Amino acid sequence: MKKLITIFSIFVTFSGFAQQKPQYTQYIFNQYLLNPALSGIENYVDFKAGYRKQWSGITDAPQTSFVSAHWALGDKELWSNALTSFPEQTGNPMDRNYTQNYTSSPSHHGMGVTAVLDKTGPIKRLDANVTYAYHLQLNNDFNLSAGVAAGISSISLDLNALTFDTQIDPILNRALINQVKPDLSLGLWLYGARLFAGLSVQQILPQKLSFSGDENYNLGKEVPHYFATAGYKFYVDEDVAAIPSVMVKYVSPAPVSFDLNLKLAFKDKVWLGGSYRKDDSFAAMAGFNIGKMVNLTYSYDFTTSQLKQVSSGSHEIVLGLMLNNIYKVPSYIRIW
């Protein structure tokens, strides 16, 4: 009984005072996971699948798997302007010539889907959402999109992963093994050839969250997660671009979290980058394109918090596919 009560108490603390959604290092390559306003930002199907193993060396540390896909609605050749659609003969979206002659995309709709499975110890969470966004063409240089994600969260407790003082514990009869909650997120995204900025909030709907049928432990709740990000592309020379960016995250009542990122893009072939998360970690990132369809990225987090005494760091790998890429875009346009 003491063991289960301890688990309940830990989860109540987790629910009230820590991040409840998974943490990512490579969100700079897939902002769509944090902001539904990016739905349909490309004129092809943007598919990604990823896996993150956090705090290697710690038993039952968080492990996250995800798949996501989004696409524009309407005519498959919605981007008829060559400067926006990138027919193969016009070059690639990473070079300076493109940004100097950029034309914003026409107003359009987009949609997508996400599925995220996160497991920490005996607790497992599956989030599944459908997303929608409308992209407004402000002028020839910028678009502003607004998006929404709606779905469900299934949160479960694996009693088989727990041990107890007695073989049959009365509190098990009152344990809530699985809970399904509605989920809702909103976002805004401003983007052009070099600049991007976004605001989003996940887990908007207030929900009680506890695995105990005992009112003494029924104190957990879901809390909103707020994100603000911005970045800008600078050219070191014709083929090398540097993209610094910042992410600010707030999950009440935890302290505000700050990420500083820098990515170097070499033509449309290779990316190298680094990230610093205040009071948590440094990260190194690398990625490359394979032809006109596939890209692969990897990151490793070097823990700087007190967890570094028991953790060797965190690994994250993401596979990306550009499906129905009718214009043969050589790399993701909107990762800047």
Coordinates of N, CA and C in Angstrom, one line a residue, residues 24-197:
Y24 N 11.4 18.0 -26.2 CA 12.1 17.7 -27.5 C 13.3 18.7 -27.6
T25 N 14.3 18.2 -28.2 CA 15.5 19.0 -28.6 C 15.4 19.5 -30.0
Q26 N 14.9 18.6 -30.9 CA 14.9 18.9 -32.3 C 13.6 19.6 -32.8
Y27 N 12.9 20.3 -31.9 CA 11.7 21.1 -32.3 C 12.0 22.1 -33.4
I28 N 13.3 22.5 -33.4 CA 13.6 23.5 -34.5 C 13.5 23.0 -35.9
F29 N 13.5 21.6 -36.0 CA 13.3 21.0 -37.3 C 11.9 20.6 -37.5
N30 N 11.1 20.6 -36.4 CA 9.7 20.2 -36.5 C 8.8 21.0 -35.5
Q31 N 8.7 22.3 -35.7 CA 7.9 23.2 -34.9 C 6.5 22.8 -34.8
Y32 N 6.1 22.0 -35.8 CA 4.7 21.6 -35.9 C 4.3 20.8 -34.7
L33 N 5.2 20.1 -34.0 CA 4.8 19.3 -32.8 C 4.4 20.2 -31.7
L34 N 4.8 21.5 -31.7 CA 4.5 22.4 -30.6 C 3.5 23.4 -31.0
N35 N 3.2 23.6 -32.4 CA 2.4 24.7 -32.8 C 1.5 24.2 -34.0
P36 N 0.2 24.1 -33.9 CA -0.6 23.6 -35.0 C -0.7 24.6 -36.1
A37 N -0.3 25.8 -35.9 CA -0.4 26.8 -37.0 C 0.5 26.5 -38.2
L38 N 1.4 25.5 -38.0 CA 2.3 25.2 -39.1 C 1.6 24.1 -40.0
S39 N 0.4 23.7 -39.7 CA -0.3 22.7 -40.6 C -0.4 23.2 -42.0
G40 N 0.2 22.5 -43.0 CA 0.1 22.9 -44.4 C 1.0 24.0 -44.8
I41 N 2.1 24.3 -44.1 CA 2.9 25.4 -44.4 C 3.8 25.1 -45.7
E42 N 3.9 23.8 -46.0 CA 4.6 23.3 -47.2 C 3.6 22.9 -48.3
N43 N 4.0 22.8 -49.5 CA 3.1 22.4 -50.6 C 3.4 20.9 -50.9
Y44 N 3.7 20.1 -49.9 CA 3.9 18.7 -50.0 C 3.5 18.1 -48.7
V45 N 3.4 16.8 -48.6 CA 3.1 16.2 -47.3 C 4.4 16.1 -46.5
D46 N 4.4 16.7 -45.4 CA 5.6 16.7 -44.5 C 5.4 15.7 -43.4
F47 N 6.1 14.6 -43.6 CA 5.9 13.4 -42.6 C 7.2 13.3 -41.8
K48 N 7.1 13.1 -40.5 CA 8.2 12.9 -39.6 C 7.9 11.8 -38.6
A49 N 8.9 11.0 -38.2 CA 8.8 10.1 -37.2 C 10.0 10.2 -36.3
G50 N 9.9 10.1 -35.0 CA 11.0 10.4 -34.1 C 11.0 9.5 -32.9
Y51 N 12.1 9.4 -32.2 CA 12.3 8.7 -31.0 C 13.3 9.5 -30.1
R52 N 12.9 9.6 -28.8 CA 13.8 10.3 -27.8 C 13.9 9.4 -26.6
K53 N 15.2 9.2 -26.2 CA 15.5 8.5 -25.0 C 16.1 9.5 -24.0
Q54 N 15.4 9.9 -23.0 CA 15.9 11.0 -22.1 C 16.6 10.4 -20.9
W55 N 17.7 11.1 -20.5 CA 18.5 10.7 -19.3 C 18.9 9.3 -19.3
S56 N 19.7 8.9 -20.3 CA 20.2 7.6 -20.4 C 21.0 7.2 -19.1
G57 N 20.8 6.0 -18.7 CA 21.5 5.6 -17.4 C 20.6 5.6 -16.2
I58 N 19.4 6.3 -16.3 CA 18.4 6.3 -15.3 C 17.3 5.3 -15.6
T59 N 17.1 4.4 -14.7 CA 16.0 3.4 -14.9 C 14.7 4.0 -15.0
D60 N 13.9 3.6 -16.0 CA 12.5 4.1 -16.2 C 12.4 5.6 -16.5
A61 N 13.5 6.1 -17.1 CA 13.5 7.6 -17.5 C 12.6 7.7 -18.7
P62 N 12.2 8.9 -19.0 CA 11.2 9.2 -20.1 C 11.7 8.7 -21.5
Q63 N 10.8 8.0 -22.2 CA 11.1 7.6 -23.6 C 9.9 8.1 -24.4
T64 N 10.1 8.8 -25.5 CA 9.1 9.4 -26.4 C 9.2 9.0 -27.8
S65 N 8.1 8.5 -28.4 CA 8.0 8.2 -29.8 C 6.9 9.0 -30.4
F66 N 7.1 9.5 -31.7 CA 6.1 10.3 -32.3 C 6.1 10.1 -33.8
V67 N 4.9 10.3 -34.4 CA 4.7 10.5 -35.8 C 3.9 11.7 -36.1
S68 N 4.2 12.4 -37.2 CA 3.4 13.6 -37.5 C 3.4 13.7 -39.0
A69 N 2.3 14.3 -39.5 CA 2.2 14.6 -41.0 C 1.2 15.7 -41.2
H70 N 1.6 16.6 -42.1 CA 0.6 17.7 -42.4 C 0.8 18.1 -43.8
W71 N -0.2 18.8 -44.4 CA -0.2 19.1 -45.8 C -1.2 20.2 -46.1
A72 N -1.0 20.9 -47.2 CA -1.9 22.0 -47.6 C -3.1 21.4 -48.3
L73 N -4.2 22.1 -48.1 CA -5.5 21.7 -48.7 C -5.7 22.5 -50.0
G74 N -6.3 21.9 -51.0 CA -6.6 22.6 -52.3 C -5.8 22.1 -53.4
D75 N -5.6 22.9 -54.4 CA -4.9 22.5 -55.6 C -3.5 22.0 -55.3
K76 N -3.1 20.8 -55.8 CA -1.8 20.2 -55.5 C -0.7 21.1 -56.0
E77 N -1.0 22.0 -57.0 CA 0.0 23.0 -57.5 C -0.4 24.4 -57.0
L78 N -0.7 24.5 -55.7 CA -1.2 25.8 -55.2 C -0.1 26.8 -55.3
W79 N 1.2 26.4 -55.1 CA 2.3 27.4 -55.3 C 2.7 27.4 -56.7
S80 N 2.1 28.3 -57.5 CA 2.4 28.3 -58.9 C 3.6 29.2 -59.2
N81 N 4.0 30.1 -58.3 CA 5.1 31.0 -58.5 C 6.4 30.2 -58.3
A82 N 7.3 30.2 -59.3 CA 8.5 29.4 -59.2 C 9.4 29.8 -58.0
L83 N 9.3 31.1 -57.6 CA 10.1 31.5 -56.5 C 9.7 30.9 -55.2
T84 N 8.4 30.4 -55.2 CA 7.9 29.8 -54.0 C 7.8 28.3 -54.1
S85 N 7.6 27.8 -55.3 CA 7.4 26.4 -55.4 C 8.7 25.6 -55.7
F86 N 9.8 26.3 -56.2 CA 11.1 25.7 -56.4 C 11.0 24.5 -57.4
P87 N 10.7 24.8 -58.7 CA 11.0 23.8 -59.7 C 12.5 23.5 -59.6
E88 N 12.9 22.3 -60.0 CA 14.3 21.9 -59.8 C 15.3 22.9 -60.4
Q89 N 14.9 23.5 -61.6 CA 15.9 24.3 -62.3 C 16.1 25.6 -61.6
T90 N 15.3 26.0 -60.6 CA 15.5 27.3 -60.0 C 16.5 27.4 -58.9
G91 N 17.1 26.2 -58.5 CA 18.0 26.2 -57.4 C 17.4 25.6 -56.2
N92 N 17.9 26.0 -55.0 CA 17.4 25.4 -53.8 C 17.0 26.5 -52.8
P93 N 16.2 26.2 -51.8 CA 15.6 27.3 -50.9 C 16.6 27.7 -49.8
M94 N 17.8 27.2 -49.8 CA 18.8 27.6 -48.8 C 19.7 28.7 -49.3
D95 N 19.7 29.0 -50.6 CA 20.6 30.0 -51.1 C 20.1 31.4 -51.0
R96 N 21.1 32.4 -51.1 CA 20.8 33.8 -50.9 C 19.8 34.3 -52.0
N97 N 19.9 33.8 -53.2 CA 19.1 34.3 -54.3 C 17.6 34.1 -54.0
Y98 N 17.3 33.0 -53.4 CA 15.9 32.7 -53.1 C 15.3 33.7 -52.1
T99 N 16.1 34.0 -51.0 CA 15.5 34.9 -50.0 C 15.4 36.3 -50.6
Q100 N 16.3 36.7 -51.5 CA 16.2 38.0 -52.1 C 15.0 38.2 -53.0
N101 N 14.5 37.1 -53.6 CA 13.4 37.1 -54.5 C 12.2 36.4 -54.0
Y102 N 12.1 36.3 -52.7 CA 11.0 35.5 -52.1 C 9.6 36.1 -52.4
T103 N 8.7 35.2 -52.6 CA 7.3 35.6 -52.7 C 6.5 34.8 -51.7
S104 N 5.7 35.4 -50.8 CA 5.0 34.7 -49.8 C 3.9 33.8 -50.5
S105 N 3.6 32.7 -49.9 CA 2.6 31.8 -50.4 C 1.2 32.4 -50.4
P106 N 0.3 32.0 -51.3 CA -1.0 32.5 -51.3 C -1.8 32.0 -50.1
S107 N -2.9 32.7 -49.8 CA -3.7 32.3 -48.6 C -4.2 30.9 -48.9
H108 N -4.2 30.0 -47.9 CA -4.6 28.6 -48.1 C -4.9 28.0 -46.7
H109 N -5.5 26.8 -46.8 CA -5.8 26.0 -45.6 C -4.8 24.8 -45.5
G110 N -4.6 24.3 -44.3 CA -3.8 23.2 -44.1 C -4.3 22.3 -43.0
M111 N -4.0 21.0 -43.0 CA -4.4 20.2 -41.9 C -3.3 19.1 -41.6
G112 N -3.4 18.3 -40.6 CA -2.5 17.3 -40.3 C -2.9 16.5 -39.1
V113 N -2.0 15.5 -38.7 CA -2.3 14.6 -37.6 C -1.0 14.4 -36.8
T114 N -1.1 14.2 -35.5 CA 0.1 13.9 -34.7 C -0.3 12.8 -33.7
A115 N 0.7 11.9 -33.4 CA 0.5 10.9 -32.4 C 1.8 10.8 -31.6
V116 N 1.7 11.0 -30.3 CA 2.9 11.0 -29.4 C 2.7 10.0 -28.3
L117 N 3.6 9.1 -28.1 CA 3.6 8.1 -27.1 C 4.8 8.4 -26.1
D118 N 4.4 8.7 -24.9 CA 5.5 9.0 -23.9 C 5.3 8.1 -22.7
K119 N 6.4 7.5 -22.3 CA 6.4 6.5 -21.1 C 7.5 6.9 -20.1
T120 N 7.1 7.1 -18.9 CA 8.0 7.3 -17.8 C 7.7 6.4 -16.6
G121 N 8.6 5.4 -16.4 CA 8.3 4.5 -15.3 C 7.0 3.7 -15.6
P122 N 6.1 3.7 -14.6 CA 4.8 2.9 -14.8 C 3.7 3.8 -15.5
I123 N 4.0 5.0 -15.8 CA 3.0 5.9 -16.4 C 3.3 6.1 -17.9
K124 N 2.2 5.8 -18.7 CA 2.3 5.9 -20.2 C 1.2 6.9 -20.6
R125 N 1.6 7.7 -21.6 CA 0.6 8.7 -22.1 C 0.7 8.7 -23.7
L126 N -0.5 8.6 -24.3 CA -0.7 8.7 -25.7 C -1.5 9.9 -26.1
D127 N -1.0 10.8 -26.8 CA -1.7 12.0 -27.3 C -1.9 11.8 -28.8
A128 N -3.2 11.9 -29.3 CA -3.5 11.9 -30.7 C -4.3 13.1 -31.1
N129 N -3.9 13.8 -32.1 CA -4.6 15.1 -32.4 C -4.7 15.2 -34.0
V130 N -5.8 15.9 -34.3 CA -6.0 16.4 -35.7 C -5.8 17.9 -35.7
T131 N -5.1 18.4 -36.7 CA -4.8 19.9 -36.6 C -5.3 20.5 -37.9
Y132 N -5.6 21.8 -37.8 CA -6.1 22.7 -38.9 C -5.4 24.0 -38.7
A133 N -5.1 24.6 -39.9 CA -4.5 26.0 -39.9 C -5.0 26.7 -41.1
Y134 N -5.1 28.1 -41.0 CA -5.4 28.9 -42.1 C -4.2 29.9 -42.3
H135 N -3.6 29.9 -43.5 CA -2.4 30.7 -43.7 C -2.9 32.0 -44.5
L136 N -2.8 33.1 -43.9 CA -3.1 34.4 -44.6 C -1.9 35.0 -45.2
Q137 N -2.0 35.4 -46.4 CA -1.0 36.1 -47.1 C -1.1 37.6 -46.7
L138 N -0.2 38.1 -45.9 CA -0.2 39.5 -45.4 C 0.2 40.4 -46.5
N139 N 1.3 40.1 -47.2 CA 1.8 40.9 -48.4 C 2.8 39.9 -49.1
N140 N 3.6 40.5 -50.0 CA 4.5 39.7 -50.8 C 5.6 39.0 -50.0
D141 N 5.8 39.5 -48.7 CA 6.9 39.0 -47.9 C 6.6 38.1 -46.8
F142 N 5.3 38.2 -46.3 CA 5.0 37.5 -45.0 C 3.6 36.8 -45.1
N143 N 3.5 35.7 -44.4 CA 2.3 35.0 -44.1 C 2.1 35.0 -42.6
L144 N 0.8 35.0 -42.2 CA 0.4 34.8 -40.8 C -0.6 33.6 -40.7
S145 N -0.3 32.6 -40.0 CA -1.2 31.5 -39.9 C -1.7 31.3 -38.4
A146 N -2.9 30.8 -38.3 CA -3.5 30.5 -37.0 C -4.0 29.0 -37.1
G147 N -3.7 28.3 -36.0 CA -4.0 26.9 -36.1 C -4.6 26.4 -34.8
V148 N -5.3 25.2 -34.9 CA -5.9 24.5 -33.7 C -5.6 23.0 -33.8
A149 N -5.4 22.4 -32.7 CA -5.2 20.9 -32.6 C -6.2 20.4 -31.6
A150 N -7.0 19.4 -32.0 CA -8.0 18.8 -31.1 C -7.8 17.3 -31.1
G151 N -8.0 16.7 -30.0 CA -7.9 15.2 -29.9 C -8.1 14.7 -28.5
I152 N -7.4 13.6 -28.2 CA -7.6 13.0 -26.9 C -6.2 12.6 -26.3
S153 N -6.1 12.5 -25.0 CA -5.0 12.0 -24.3 C -5.4 10.8 -23.5
S154 N -4.7 9.7 -23.7 CA -5.0 8.5 -22.9 C -3.8 8.3 -21.9
I155 N -4.0 8.3 -20.6 CA -3.0 8.3 -19.6 C -3.3 7.0 -18.8
S156 N -2.2 6.2 -18.7 CA -2.5 4.9 -18.0 C -1.3 4.6 -17.0
L157 N -1.7 3.8 -16.0 CA -0.7 3.4 -15.0 C -0.6 1.8 -15.1
D158 N 0.6 1.3 -15.2 CA 0.9 -0.1 -15.3 C 1.2 -0.6 -13.9
L159 N 0.1 -1.3 -13.3 CA 0.3 -1.8 -12.0 C 1.3 -3.0 -11.9
N160 N 1.5 -3.7 -13.0 CA 2.4 -4.8 -13.1 C 3.9 -4.3 -12.9
A161 N 4.1 -3.0 -13.1 CA 5.4 -2.4 -12.9 C 5.7 -2.0 -11.5
L162 N 4.7 -2.2 -10.6 CA 4.8 -1.8 -9.2 C 4.9 -3.0 -8.3
T163 N 5.6 -2.8 -7.1 CA 5.7 -3.8 -6.1 C 5.0 -3.3 -4.9
F164 N 4.4 -4.2 -4.1 CA 3.6 -3.8 -2.9 C 4.1 -4.6 -1.7
D165 N 3.7 -4.0 -0.5 CA 4.1 -4.6 0.8 C 3.2 -5.9 1.0
T166 N 2.0 -5.9 0.4 CA 1.2 -7.1 0.6 C 0.7 -7.6 -0.8
Q167 N 0.4 -8.8 -0.9 CA 0.0 -9.4 -2.1 C -1.3 -8.8 -2.7
I168 N -2.3 -8.6 -1.8 CA -3.6 -8.0 -2.2 C -3.7 -6.7 -1.4
D169 N -3.7 -5.6 -2.1 CA -3.8 -4.3 -1.4 C -5.2 -3.7 -1.7
P170 N -5.9 -3.3 -0.6 CA -7.3 -2.8 -0.8 C -7.3 -1.5 -1.7
I171 N -6.2 -0.7 -1.7 CA -6.3 0.5 -2.5 C -6.3 0.2 -4.0
L172 N -5.9 -1.0 -4.4 CA -5.9 -1.3 -5.8 C -7.3 -1.3 -6.3
N173 N -8.3 -1.6 -5.5 CA -9.7 -1.7 -5.9 C -10.2 -0.3 -6.3
R174 N -9.5 0.8 -5.8 CA -9.9 2.1 -6.1 C -9.0 2.8 -7.1
A175 N -8.0 2.1 -7.6 CA -7.1 2.7 -8.5 C -7.7 2.9 -9.9
L176 N -7.4 4.1 -10.5 CA -7.9 4.4 -11.9 C -6.8 4.1 -12.8
I177 N -6.9 2.9 -13.5 CA -5.8 2.4 -14.3 C -5.6 3.2 -15.6
N178 N -6.7 3.7 -16.2 CA -6.6 4.4 -17.4 C -7.6 5.5 -17.5
Q179 N -7.1 6.7 -18.0 CA -8.0 7.8 -18.1 C -7.9 8.4 -19.5
V180 N -9.0 8.8 -20.1 CA -9.0 9.4 -21.4 C -9.6 10.8 -21.3
K181 N -8.8 11.8 -21.7 CA -9.1 13.2 -21.5 C -9.2 13.9 -22.9
P182 N -10.0 14.9 -23.1 CA -10.0 15.7 -24.3 C -8.7 16.6 -24.3
D183 N -8.2 16.9 -25.5 CA -7.0 17.7 -25.6 C -7.3 18.8 -26.6
L184 N -6.7 20.0 -26.4 CA -6.9 21.2 -27.3 C -5.7 22.1 -27.2
S185 N -5.2 22.5 -28.4 CA -4.1 23.4 -28.5 C -4.4 24.5 -29.5
L186 N -3.7 25.7 -29.4 CA -3.9 26.8 -30.3 C -2.5 27.4 -30.6
G187 N -2.4 28.0 -31.8 CA -1.1 28.6 -32.2 C -1.2 29.7 -33.2
L188 N -0.2 30.5 -33.3 CA 0.0 31.5 -34.3 C 1.4 31.4 -34.8
W189 N 1.6 31.7 -36.1 CA 2.9 31.6 -36.7 C 3.1 32.6 -37.8
L190 N 4.1 33.5 -37.7 CA 4.4 34.5 -38.7 C 5.7 34.1 -39.4
Y191 N 5.7 34.1 -40.7 CA 6.9 33.6 -41.4 C 7.1 34.3 -42.7
G192 N 8.4 34.4 -43.1 CA 8.8 34.9 -44.4 C 10.0 34.2 -44.9
A193 N 10.8 34.8 -45.7 CA 12.0 34.2 -46.2 C 13.1 33.9 -45.2
R194 N 13.2 34.9 -44.2 CA 14.3 34.7 -43.2 C 13.7 34.7 -41.8
L195 N 12.6 35.3 -41.6 CA 12.1 35.5 -40.2 C 11.0 34.5 -39.9
F196 N 11.0 34.0 -38.7 CA 9.8 33.3 -38.2 C 9.6 33.6 -36.7
A197 N 8.4 33.6 -36.3 CA 8.0 33.8 -34.9 C 6.7 33.1 -34.6

